[in-house]
Short mmCIF file of C-alpha atoms and ligand atoms in Angstrom, two decimals:
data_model
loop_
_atom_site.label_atom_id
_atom_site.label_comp_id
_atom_site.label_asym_id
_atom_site.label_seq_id
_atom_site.Cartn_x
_atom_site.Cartn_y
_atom_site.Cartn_z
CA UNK A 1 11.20 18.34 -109.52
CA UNK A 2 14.65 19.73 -108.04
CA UNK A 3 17.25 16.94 -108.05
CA UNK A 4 20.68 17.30 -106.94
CA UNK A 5 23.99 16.99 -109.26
CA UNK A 6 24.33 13.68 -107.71
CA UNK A 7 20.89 12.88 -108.82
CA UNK A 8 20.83 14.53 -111.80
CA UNK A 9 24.42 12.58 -112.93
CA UNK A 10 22.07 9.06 -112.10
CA UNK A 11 19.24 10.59 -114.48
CA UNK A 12 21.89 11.32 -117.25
CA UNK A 13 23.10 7.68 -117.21
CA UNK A 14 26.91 7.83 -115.84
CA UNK A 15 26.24 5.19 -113.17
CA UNK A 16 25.08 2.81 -115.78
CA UNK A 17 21.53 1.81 -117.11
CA UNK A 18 19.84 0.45 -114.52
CA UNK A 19 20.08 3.23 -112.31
CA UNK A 20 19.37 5.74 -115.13
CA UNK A 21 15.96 3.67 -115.45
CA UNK A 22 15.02 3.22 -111.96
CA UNK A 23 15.65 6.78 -111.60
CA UNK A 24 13.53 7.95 -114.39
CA UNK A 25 10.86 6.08 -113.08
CA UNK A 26 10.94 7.77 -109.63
CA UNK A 27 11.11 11.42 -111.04
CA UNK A 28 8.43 10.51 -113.49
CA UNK A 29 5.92 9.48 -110.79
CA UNK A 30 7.26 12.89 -108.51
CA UNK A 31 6.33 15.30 -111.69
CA UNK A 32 2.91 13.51 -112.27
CA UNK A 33 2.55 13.90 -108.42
CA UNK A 34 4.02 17.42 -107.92
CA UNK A 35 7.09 16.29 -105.63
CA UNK A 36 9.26 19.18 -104.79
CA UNK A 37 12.75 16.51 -104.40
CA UNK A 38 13.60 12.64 -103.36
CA UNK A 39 13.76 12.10 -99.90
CA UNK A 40 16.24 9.05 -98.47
CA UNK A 41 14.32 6.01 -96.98
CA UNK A 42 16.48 3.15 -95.17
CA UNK A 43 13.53 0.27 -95.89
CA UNK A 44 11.70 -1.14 -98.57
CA UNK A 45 9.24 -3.38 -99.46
CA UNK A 46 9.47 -4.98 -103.12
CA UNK A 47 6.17 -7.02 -104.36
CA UNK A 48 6.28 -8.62 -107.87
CA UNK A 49 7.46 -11.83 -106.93
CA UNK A 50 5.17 -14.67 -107.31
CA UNK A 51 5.62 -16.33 -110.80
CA UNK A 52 2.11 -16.26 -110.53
CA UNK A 53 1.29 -13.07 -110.37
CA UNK A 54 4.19 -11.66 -112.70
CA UNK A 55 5.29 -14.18 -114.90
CA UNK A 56 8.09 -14.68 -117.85
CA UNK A 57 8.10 -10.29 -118.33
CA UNK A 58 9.59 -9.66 -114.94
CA UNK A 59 11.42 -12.91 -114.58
CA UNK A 60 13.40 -11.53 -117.26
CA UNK A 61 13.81 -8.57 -116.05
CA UNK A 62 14.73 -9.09 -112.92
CA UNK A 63 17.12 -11.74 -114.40
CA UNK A 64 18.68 -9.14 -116.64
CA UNK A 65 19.25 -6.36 -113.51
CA UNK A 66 20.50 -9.44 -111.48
CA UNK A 67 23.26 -9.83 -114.53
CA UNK A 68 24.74 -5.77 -114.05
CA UNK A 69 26.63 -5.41 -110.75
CA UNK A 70 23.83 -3.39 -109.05
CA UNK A 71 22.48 -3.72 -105.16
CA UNK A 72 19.87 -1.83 -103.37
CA UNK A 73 20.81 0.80 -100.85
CA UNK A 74 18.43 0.11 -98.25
CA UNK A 75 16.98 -2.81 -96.36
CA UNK A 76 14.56 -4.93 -98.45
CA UNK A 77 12.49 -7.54 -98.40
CA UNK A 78 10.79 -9.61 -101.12
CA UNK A 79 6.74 -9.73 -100.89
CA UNK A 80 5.56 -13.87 -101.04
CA UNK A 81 6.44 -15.98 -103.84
CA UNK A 82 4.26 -18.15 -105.40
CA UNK A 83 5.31 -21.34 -103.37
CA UNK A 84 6.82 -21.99 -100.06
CA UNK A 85 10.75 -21.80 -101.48
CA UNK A 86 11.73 -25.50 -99.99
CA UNK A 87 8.50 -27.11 -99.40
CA UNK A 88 7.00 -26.16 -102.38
CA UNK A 89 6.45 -30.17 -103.37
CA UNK A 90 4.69 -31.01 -100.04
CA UNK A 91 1.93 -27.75 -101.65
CA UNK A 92 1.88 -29.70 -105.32
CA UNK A 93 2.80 -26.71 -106.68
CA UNK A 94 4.76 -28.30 -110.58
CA UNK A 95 7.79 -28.25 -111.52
CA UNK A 96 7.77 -25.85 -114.36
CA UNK A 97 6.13 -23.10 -111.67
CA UNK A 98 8.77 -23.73 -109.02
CA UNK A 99 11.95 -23.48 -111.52
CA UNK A 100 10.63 -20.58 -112.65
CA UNK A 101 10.01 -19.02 -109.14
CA UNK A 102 13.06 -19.91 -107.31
CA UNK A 103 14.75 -17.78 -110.39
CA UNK A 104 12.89 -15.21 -109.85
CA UNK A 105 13.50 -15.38 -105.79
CA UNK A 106 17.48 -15.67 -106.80
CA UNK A 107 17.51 -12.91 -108.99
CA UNK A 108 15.88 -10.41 -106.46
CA UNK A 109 18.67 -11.86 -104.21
CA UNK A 110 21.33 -10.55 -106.34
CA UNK A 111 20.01 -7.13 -106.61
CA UNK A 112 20.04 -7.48 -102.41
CA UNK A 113 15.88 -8.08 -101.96
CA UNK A 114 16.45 -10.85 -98.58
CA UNK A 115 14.13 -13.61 -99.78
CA UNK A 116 12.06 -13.45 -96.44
CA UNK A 117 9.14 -13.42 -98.76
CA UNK A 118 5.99 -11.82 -96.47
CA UNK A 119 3.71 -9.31 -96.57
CA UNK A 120 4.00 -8.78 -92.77
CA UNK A 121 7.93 -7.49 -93.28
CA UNK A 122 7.20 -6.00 -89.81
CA UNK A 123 7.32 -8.78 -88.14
CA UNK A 124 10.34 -9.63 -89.43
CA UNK A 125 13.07 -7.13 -89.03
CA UNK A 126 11.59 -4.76 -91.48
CA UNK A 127 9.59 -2.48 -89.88
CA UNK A 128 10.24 1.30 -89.94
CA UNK A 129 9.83 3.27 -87.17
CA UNK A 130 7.07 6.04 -86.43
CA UNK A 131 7.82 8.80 -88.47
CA UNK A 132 10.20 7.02 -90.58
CA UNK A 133 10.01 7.37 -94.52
CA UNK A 134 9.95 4.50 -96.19
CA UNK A 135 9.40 2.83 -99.84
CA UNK A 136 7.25 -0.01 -99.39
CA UNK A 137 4.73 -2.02 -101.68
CA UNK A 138 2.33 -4.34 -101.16
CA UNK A 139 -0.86 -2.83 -100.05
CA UNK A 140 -1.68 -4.87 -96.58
CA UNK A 141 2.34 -3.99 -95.05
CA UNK A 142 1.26 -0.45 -96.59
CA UNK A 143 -1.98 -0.09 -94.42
CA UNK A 144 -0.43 -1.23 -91.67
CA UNK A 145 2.87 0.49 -90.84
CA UNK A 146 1.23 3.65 -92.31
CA UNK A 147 -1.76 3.42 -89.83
CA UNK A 148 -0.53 0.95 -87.09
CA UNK A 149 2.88 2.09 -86.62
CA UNK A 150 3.06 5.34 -88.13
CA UNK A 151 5.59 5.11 -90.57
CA UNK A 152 5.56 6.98 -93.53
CA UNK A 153 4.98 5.05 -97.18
CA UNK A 154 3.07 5.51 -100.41
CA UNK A 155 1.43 2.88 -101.72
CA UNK A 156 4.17 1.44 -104.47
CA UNK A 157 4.18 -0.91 -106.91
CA UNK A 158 6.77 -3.78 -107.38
CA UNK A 159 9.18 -2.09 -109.67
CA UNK A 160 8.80 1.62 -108.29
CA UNK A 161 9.43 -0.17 -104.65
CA UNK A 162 12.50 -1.81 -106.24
CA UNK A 163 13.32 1.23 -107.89
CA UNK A 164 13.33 3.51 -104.75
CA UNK A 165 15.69 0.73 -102.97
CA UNK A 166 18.14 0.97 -105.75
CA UNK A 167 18.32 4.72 -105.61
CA UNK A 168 17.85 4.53 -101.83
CA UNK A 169 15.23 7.71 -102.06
CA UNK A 170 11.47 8.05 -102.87
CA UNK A 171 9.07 11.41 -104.04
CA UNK A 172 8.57 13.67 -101.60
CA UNK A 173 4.47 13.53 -102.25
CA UNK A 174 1.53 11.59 -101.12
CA UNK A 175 1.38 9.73 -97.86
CA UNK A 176 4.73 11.81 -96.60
CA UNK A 177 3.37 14.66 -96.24
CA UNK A 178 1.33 16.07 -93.08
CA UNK A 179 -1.89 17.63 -94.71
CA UNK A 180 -2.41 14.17 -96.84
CA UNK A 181 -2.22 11.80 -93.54
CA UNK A 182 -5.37 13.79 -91.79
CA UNK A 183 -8.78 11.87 -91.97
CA UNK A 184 -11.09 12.32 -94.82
CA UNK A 185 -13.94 9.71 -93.90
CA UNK A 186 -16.05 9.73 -90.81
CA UNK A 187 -16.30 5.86 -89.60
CA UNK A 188 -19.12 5.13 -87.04
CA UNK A 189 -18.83 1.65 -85.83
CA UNK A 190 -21.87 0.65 -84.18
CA UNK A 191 -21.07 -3.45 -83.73
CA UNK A 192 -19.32 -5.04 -81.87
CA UNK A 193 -16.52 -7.07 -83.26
CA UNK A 194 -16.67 -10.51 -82.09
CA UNK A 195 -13.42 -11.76 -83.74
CA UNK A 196 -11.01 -11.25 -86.08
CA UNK A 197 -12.70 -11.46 -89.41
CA UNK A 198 -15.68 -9.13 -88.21
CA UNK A 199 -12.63 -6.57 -88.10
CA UNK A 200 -11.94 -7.71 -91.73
CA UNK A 201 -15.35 -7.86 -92.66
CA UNK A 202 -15.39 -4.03 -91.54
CA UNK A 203 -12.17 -3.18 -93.51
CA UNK A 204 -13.70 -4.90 -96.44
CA UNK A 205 -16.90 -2.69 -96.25
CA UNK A 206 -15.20 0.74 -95.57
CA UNK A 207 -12.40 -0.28 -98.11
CA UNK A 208 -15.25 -0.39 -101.39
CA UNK A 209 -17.87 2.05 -99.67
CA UNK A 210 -14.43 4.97 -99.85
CA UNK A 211 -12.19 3.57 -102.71
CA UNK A 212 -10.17 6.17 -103.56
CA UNK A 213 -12.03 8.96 -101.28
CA UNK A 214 -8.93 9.56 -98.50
CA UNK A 215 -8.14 8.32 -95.33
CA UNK A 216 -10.96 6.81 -93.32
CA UNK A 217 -10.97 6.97 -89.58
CA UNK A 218 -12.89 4.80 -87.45
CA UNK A 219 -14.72 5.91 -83.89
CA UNK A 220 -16.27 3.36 -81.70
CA UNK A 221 -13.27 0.72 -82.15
CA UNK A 222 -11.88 -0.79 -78.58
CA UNK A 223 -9.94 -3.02 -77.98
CA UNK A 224 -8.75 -4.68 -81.20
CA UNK A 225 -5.31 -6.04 -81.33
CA UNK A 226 -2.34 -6.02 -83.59
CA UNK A 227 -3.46 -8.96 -85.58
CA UNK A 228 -7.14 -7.58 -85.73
CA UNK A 229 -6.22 -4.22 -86.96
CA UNK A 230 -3.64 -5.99 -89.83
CA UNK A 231 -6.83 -7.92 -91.85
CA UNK A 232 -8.92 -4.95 -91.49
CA UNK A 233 -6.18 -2.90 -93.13
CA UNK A 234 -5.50 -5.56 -95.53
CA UNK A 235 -9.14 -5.75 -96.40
CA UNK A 236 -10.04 -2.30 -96.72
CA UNK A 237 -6.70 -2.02 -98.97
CA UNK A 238 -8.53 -4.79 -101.32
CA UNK A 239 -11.76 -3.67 -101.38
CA UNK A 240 -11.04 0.49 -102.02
CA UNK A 241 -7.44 1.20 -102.04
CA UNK A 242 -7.09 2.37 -98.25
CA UNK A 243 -3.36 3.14 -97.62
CA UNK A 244 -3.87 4.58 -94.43
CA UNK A 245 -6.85 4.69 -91.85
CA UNK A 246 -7.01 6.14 -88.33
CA UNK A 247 -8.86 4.08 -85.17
CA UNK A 248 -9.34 7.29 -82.02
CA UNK A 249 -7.56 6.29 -79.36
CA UNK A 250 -5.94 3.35 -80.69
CA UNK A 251 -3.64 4.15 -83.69
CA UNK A 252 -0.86 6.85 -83.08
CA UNK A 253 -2.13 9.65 -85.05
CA UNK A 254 -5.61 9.14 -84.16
CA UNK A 255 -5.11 11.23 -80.51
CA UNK A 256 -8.30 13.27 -80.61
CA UNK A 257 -10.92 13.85 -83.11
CA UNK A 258 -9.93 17.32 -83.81
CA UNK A 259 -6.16 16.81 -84.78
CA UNK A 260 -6.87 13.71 -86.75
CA UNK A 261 -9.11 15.65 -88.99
CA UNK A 262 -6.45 18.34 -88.96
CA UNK A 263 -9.30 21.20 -88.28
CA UNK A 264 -11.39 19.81 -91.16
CA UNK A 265 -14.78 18.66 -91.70
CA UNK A 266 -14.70 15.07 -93.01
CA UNK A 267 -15.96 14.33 -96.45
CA UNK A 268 -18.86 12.23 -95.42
CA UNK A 269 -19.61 10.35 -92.45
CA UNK A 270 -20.24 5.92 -92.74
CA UNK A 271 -22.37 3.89 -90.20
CA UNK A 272 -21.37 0.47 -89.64
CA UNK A 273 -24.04 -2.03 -88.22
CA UNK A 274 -23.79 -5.57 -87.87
CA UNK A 275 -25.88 -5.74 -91.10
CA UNK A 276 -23.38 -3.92 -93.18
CA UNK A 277 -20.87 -6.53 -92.03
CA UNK A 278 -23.07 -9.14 -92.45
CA UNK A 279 -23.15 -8.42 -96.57
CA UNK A 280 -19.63 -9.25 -96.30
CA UNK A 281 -20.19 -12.36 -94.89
CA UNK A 282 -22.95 -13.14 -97.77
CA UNK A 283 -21.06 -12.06 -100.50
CA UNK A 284 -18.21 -14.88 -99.33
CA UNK A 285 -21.24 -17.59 -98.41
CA UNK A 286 -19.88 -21.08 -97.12
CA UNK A 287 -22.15 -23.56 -99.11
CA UNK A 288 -19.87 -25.76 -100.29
CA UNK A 289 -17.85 -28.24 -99.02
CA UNK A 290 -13.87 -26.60 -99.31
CA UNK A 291 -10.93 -29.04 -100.27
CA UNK A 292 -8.77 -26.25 -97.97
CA UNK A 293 -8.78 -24.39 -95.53
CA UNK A 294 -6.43 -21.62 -95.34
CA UNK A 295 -5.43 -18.97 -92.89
CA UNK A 296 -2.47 -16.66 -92.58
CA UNK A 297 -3.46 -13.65 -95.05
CA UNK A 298 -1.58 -10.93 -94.17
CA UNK A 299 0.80 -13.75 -92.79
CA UNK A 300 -0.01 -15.41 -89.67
CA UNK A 301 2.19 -13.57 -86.39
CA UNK A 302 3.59 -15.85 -83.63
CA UNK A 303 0.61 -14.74 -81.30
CA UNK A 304 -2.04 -16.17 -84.53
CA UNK A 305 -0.30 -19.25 -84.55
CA UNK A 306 -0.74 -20.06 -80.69
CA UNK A 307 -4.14 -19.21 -81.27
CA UNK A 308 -4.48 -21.59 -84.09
CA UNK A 309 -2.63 -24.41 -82.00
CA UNK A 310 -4.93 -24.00 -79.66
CA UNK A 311 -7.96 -24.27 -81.23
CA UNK A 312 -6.99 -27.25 -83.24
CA UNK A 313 -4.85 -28.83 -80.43
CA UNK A 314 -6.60 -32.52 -79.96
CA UNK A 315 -8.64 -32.29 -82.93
CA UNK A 316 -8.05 -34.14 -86.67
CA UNK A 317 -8.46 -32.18 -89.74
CA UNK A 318 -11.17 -34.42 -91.85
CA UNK A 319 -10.65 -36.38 -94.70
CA UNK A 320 -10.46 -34.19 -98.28
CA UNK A 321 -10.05 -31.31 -96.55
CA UNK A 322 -6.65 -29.58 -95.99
CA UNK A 323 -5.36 -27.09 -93.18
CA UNK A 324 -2.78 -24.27 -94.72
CA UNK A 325 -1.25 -22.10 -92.20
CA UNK A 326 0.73 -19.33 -94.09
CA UNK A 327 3.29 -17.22 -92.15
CA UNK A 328 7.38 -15.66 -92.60
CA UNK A 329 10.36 -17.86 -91.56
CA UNK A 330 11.17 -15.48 -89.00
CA UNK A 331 7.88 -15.82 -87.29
CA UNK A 332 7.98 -20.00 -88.25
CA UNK A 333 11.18 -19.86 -86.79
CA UNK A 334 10.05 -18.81 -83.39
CA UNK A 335 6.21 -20.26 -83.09
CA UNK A 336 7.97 -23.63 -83.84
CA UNK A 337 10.40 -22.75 -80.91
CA UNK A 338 7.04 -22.53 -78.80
CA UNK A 339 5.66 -26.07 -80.28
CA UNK A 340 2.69 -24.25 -81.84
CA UNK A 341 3.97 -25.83 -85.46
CA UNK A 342 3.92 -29.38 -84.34
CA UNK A 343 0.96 -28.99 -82.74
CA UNK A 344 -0.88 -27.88 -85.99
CA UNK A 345 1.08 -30.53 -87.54
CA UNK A 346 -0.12 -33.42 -85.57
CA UNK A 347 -3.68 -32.25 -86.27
CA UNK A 348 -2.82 -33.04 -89.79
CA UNK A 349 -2.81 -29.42 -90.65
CA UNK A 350 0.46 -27.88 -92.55
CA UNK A 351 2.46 -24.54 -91.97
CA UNK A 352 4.22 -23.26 -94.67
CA UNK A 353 6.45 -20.23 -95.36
CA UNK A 354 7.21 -17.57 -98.28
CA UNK A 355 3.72 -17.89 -100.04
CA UNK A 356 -0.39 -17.62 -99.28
CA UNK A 357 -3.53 -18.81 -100.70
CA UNK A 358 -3.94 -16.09 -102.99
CA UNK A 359 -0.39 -16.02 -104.86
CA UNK A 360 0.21 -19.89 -105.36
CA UNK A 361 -1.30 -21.55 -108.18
CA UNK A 362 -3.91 -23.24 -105.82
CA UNK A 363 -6.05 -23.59 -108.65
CA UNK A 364 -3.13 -25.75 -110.15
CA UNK A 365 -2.76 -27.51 -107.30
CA UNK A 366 -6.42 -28.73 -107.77
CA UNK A 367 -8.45 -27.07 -105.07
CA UNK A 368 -12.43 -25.54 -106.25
CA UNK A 369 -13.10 -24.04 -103.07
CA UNK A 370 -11.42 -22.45 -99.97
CA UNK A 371 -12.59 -21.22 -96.73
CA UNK A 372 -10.46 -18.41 -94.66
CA UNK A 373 -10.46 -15.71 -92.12
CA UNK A 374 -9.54 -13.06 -94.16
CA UNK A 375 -11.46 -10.97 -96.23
CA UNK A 376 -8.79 -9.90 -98.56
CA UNK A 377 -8.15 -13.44 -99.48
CA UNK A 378 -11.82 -14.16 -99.74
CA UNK A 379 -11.99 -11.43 -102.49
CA UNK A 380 -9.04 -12.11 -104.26
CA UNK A 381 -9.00 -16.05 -104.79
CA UNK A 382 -11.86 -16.18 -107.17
CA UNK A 383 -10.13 -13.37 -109.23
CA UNK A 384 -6.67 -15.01 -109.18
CA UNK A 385 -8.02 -18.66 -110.25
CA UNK A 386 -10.23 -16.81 -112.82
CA UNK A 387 -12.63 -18.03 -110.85
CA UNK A 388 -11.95 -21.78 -110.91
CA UNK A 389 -11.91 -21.44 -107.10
CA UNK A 390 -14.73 -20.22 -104.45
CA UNK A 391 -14.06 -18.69 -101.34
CA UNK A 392 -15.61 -18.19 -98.02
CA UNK A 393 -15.02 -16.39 -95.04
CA UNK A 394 -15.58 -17.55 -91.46
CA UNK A 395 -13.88 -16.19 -88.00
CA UNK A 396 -10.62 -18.62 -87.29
CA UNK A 397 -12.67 -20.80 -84.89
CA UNK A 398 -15.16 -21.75 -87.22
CA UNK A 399 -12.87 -22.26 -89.71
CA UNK A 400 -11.37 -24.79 -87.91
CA UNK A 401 -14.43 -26.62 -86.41
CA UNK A 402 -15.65 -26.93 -89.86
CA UNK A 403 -12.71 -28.70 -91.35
CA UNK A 404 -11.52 -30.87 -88.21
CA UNK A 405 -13.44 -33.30 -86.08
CA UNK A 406 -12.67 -33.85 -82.20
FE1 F3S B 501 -0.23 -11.41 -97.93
FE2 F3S B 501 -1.06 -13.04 -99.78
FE3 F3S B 501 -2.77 -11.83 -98.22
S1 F3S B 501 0.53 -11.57 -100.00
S2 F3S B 501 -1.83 -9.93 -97.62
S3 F3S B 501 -1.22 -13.32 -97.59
S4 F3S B 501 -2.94 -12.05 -100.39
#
């Protein structure tokens, strides 16, 4: 991989050790990945955060980086802790978890990571432009400003996303370049979607019938919005590892069925039926009776949380049963301005910020079964609890019917 003197001086160690490593790490992943050079990105994304998800190794480590008088060179945002960062004793998360993660949530701090603490960055200030390069983790914000926006990203991990926004630059390779962001994966939808989990219930299925085959690209899609398009993403990135899909006529690459195939034939072509989309909804059954409810995965946008105000506006979330609304204080900040927040709040539901269903210690906490909208949190909460917790998936309507009364 070419690197420039400037570069190359970073490699060799002379601006100290943390650089040295960071850089290593990016020209490591560029050889194993054929980049020709690093390219400079303004944005990142940096997951690792949740003490639940990381624990005492990158606390640590983070810690010890947070020590050396380093900062990142772009704009960056931390992914969602394991805890809303002031509310955390309203969730029950304990007291040993929540010492831990606020250290954690410092330390990124230091290094210049804004504790923001979503996986929908783009909806709060960091969202790159079309075309724009960027160095983001997290696989849902991936999806989405790849496919919905346009942006440019590889799917990164924590530390190589931290990495690239200490050195500013990321590996020309991957997701960058033109001839990998044409469509590989025929998608035929022939359903259609009544609401926003049948769009995640879609994701989901495309996401583990490709896996690691390309980039799919849906036909037959009209209509969906923002917010639908962000939990199919986030599902199919769960399910497979989908880090950037096309939808004709809707996303911005996705013109014309020639030039999103970029002359090609695609590898194989999918049908979707209602029935395909139904195993989705049986493998995530709702037999049981959940102890919470929980929406907001990716986090909830402003328009999400109008919706949810109005759907449990002059109803009472029942007895044993709790109502988590996840979302970003930037988003908070200006549904609350709207009175959706009080609104949910007077139902008895709860909003909080910085964390979700899947990276708190809900299992901790004490809850055996949740219900949601979203598929990606209906796969990953029995795998996170080690399966101390069941999940479900309904659209947000029934979600909320089933755990409030009128
Ligand atoms: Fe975000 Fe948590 Fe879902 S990080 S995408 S809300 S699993």
């Amino acid at each position: 991989m070419f690197l420039s003197r400037e570069e190359e001086k970073i490699l060799d160690g002379e601006k100290g050790w943390i650089l040295e490593r960071a850089m290593r790490l990016l020209t490591t992943i560029g050889d194993l990945n054929n980049a020709e050079r690093l390219v400079p990105i303004k944005r990142s994304q940096v997951a690792g955060v949740s003490y639940k998800t990381v624990g005492d190794p990158t606390l640590h480590l983070v810690e010890e980086f947070a020590r050396e008088n380093v900062r990142v060179r772009t704009k960056a945002t931390q992914n969602p802790a394991g805890m809303d960062l002031k509310r955390w004793r309203e969730m029950g998360v304990p007291d040993g978890f929540a010492k831990k993660q606020l250290r954690i949530c410092r330390a990124y701090e230091k290094l210049g990571v804004e504790a923001v603490c979503t996986c929908t960055p783009y909806l709060s200030g960091n969202r790159p432009k079309f075309g724009e390069t960027a160095g983001f983790s997290e696989s849902s914000a991936v999806a989405f400003v790849n496919s919905v926006v346009g942006a440019r990203t590889n799917r990164h991990g924590g530390l190589d996303a931290l990495s690239a926004a200490l050195i500013g630059k990321v590996p020309l390779m991957g997701y960058l370049l033109n001839e990998n962001r044409t469509g590989d994966v025929y998608v035929k939808v022939c359903f259609k979607p009544m609401n926003e989990t049948d769009y995640a219930a879609l994701g989901y299925y495309v996401g583990r019938e490709v896996k690691t085959d390309g980039v799919p690209v849906y036909d037959g899609i009209k209509n969906a919005s923002l917010d639908d398009l962000k939990l199919l993403g986030a599902a199919s990135a769960a399910s497979g590892s989908v880090a950037l899909f096309h939808v004709l006529d809707l996303t911005p690459e996705a013109k014309n069925i020639r030039g999103v195939f970029g002359g090609k034939k695609p590898k194989y072509k999918l049908e979707v039926t209602r029935e395909e989309v139904q195993s989705v909804y049986d493998e995530f059954p709702m037999r049981e009776k959940p102890d919470l409810v929980a929406i907001g995965c990716p986090h909830s946008s402003v328009q999400e949380l109008k919706k949810i105000a109005e759907l449990i506006s002059g109803r009472r979330v029942k007895r044993g049963i709790r109502f988590w609304v996840f979302t970003s204080p930037k988003v908070f900040e200006e549904a609350d301005k709207s009175g959706y927040i009080s609104v949910i709040r007077s139902a008895g539901g709860d909003v909080f910020l910085n964390t979700c269903m899947v990276v708190a210690p809900i299992e901790e906490i004490g809850f055996r079964c949740v219900y949601t909208n979203s598929a990606k949190a209906a796969f990953y909460i029995p795998r996170m609890t080690k399966n101390k917790c069941k999940s479900g998936i309904a659209s947000l309507r029934t979600c909320i019917e089933l755990c409030t009364t009128s």
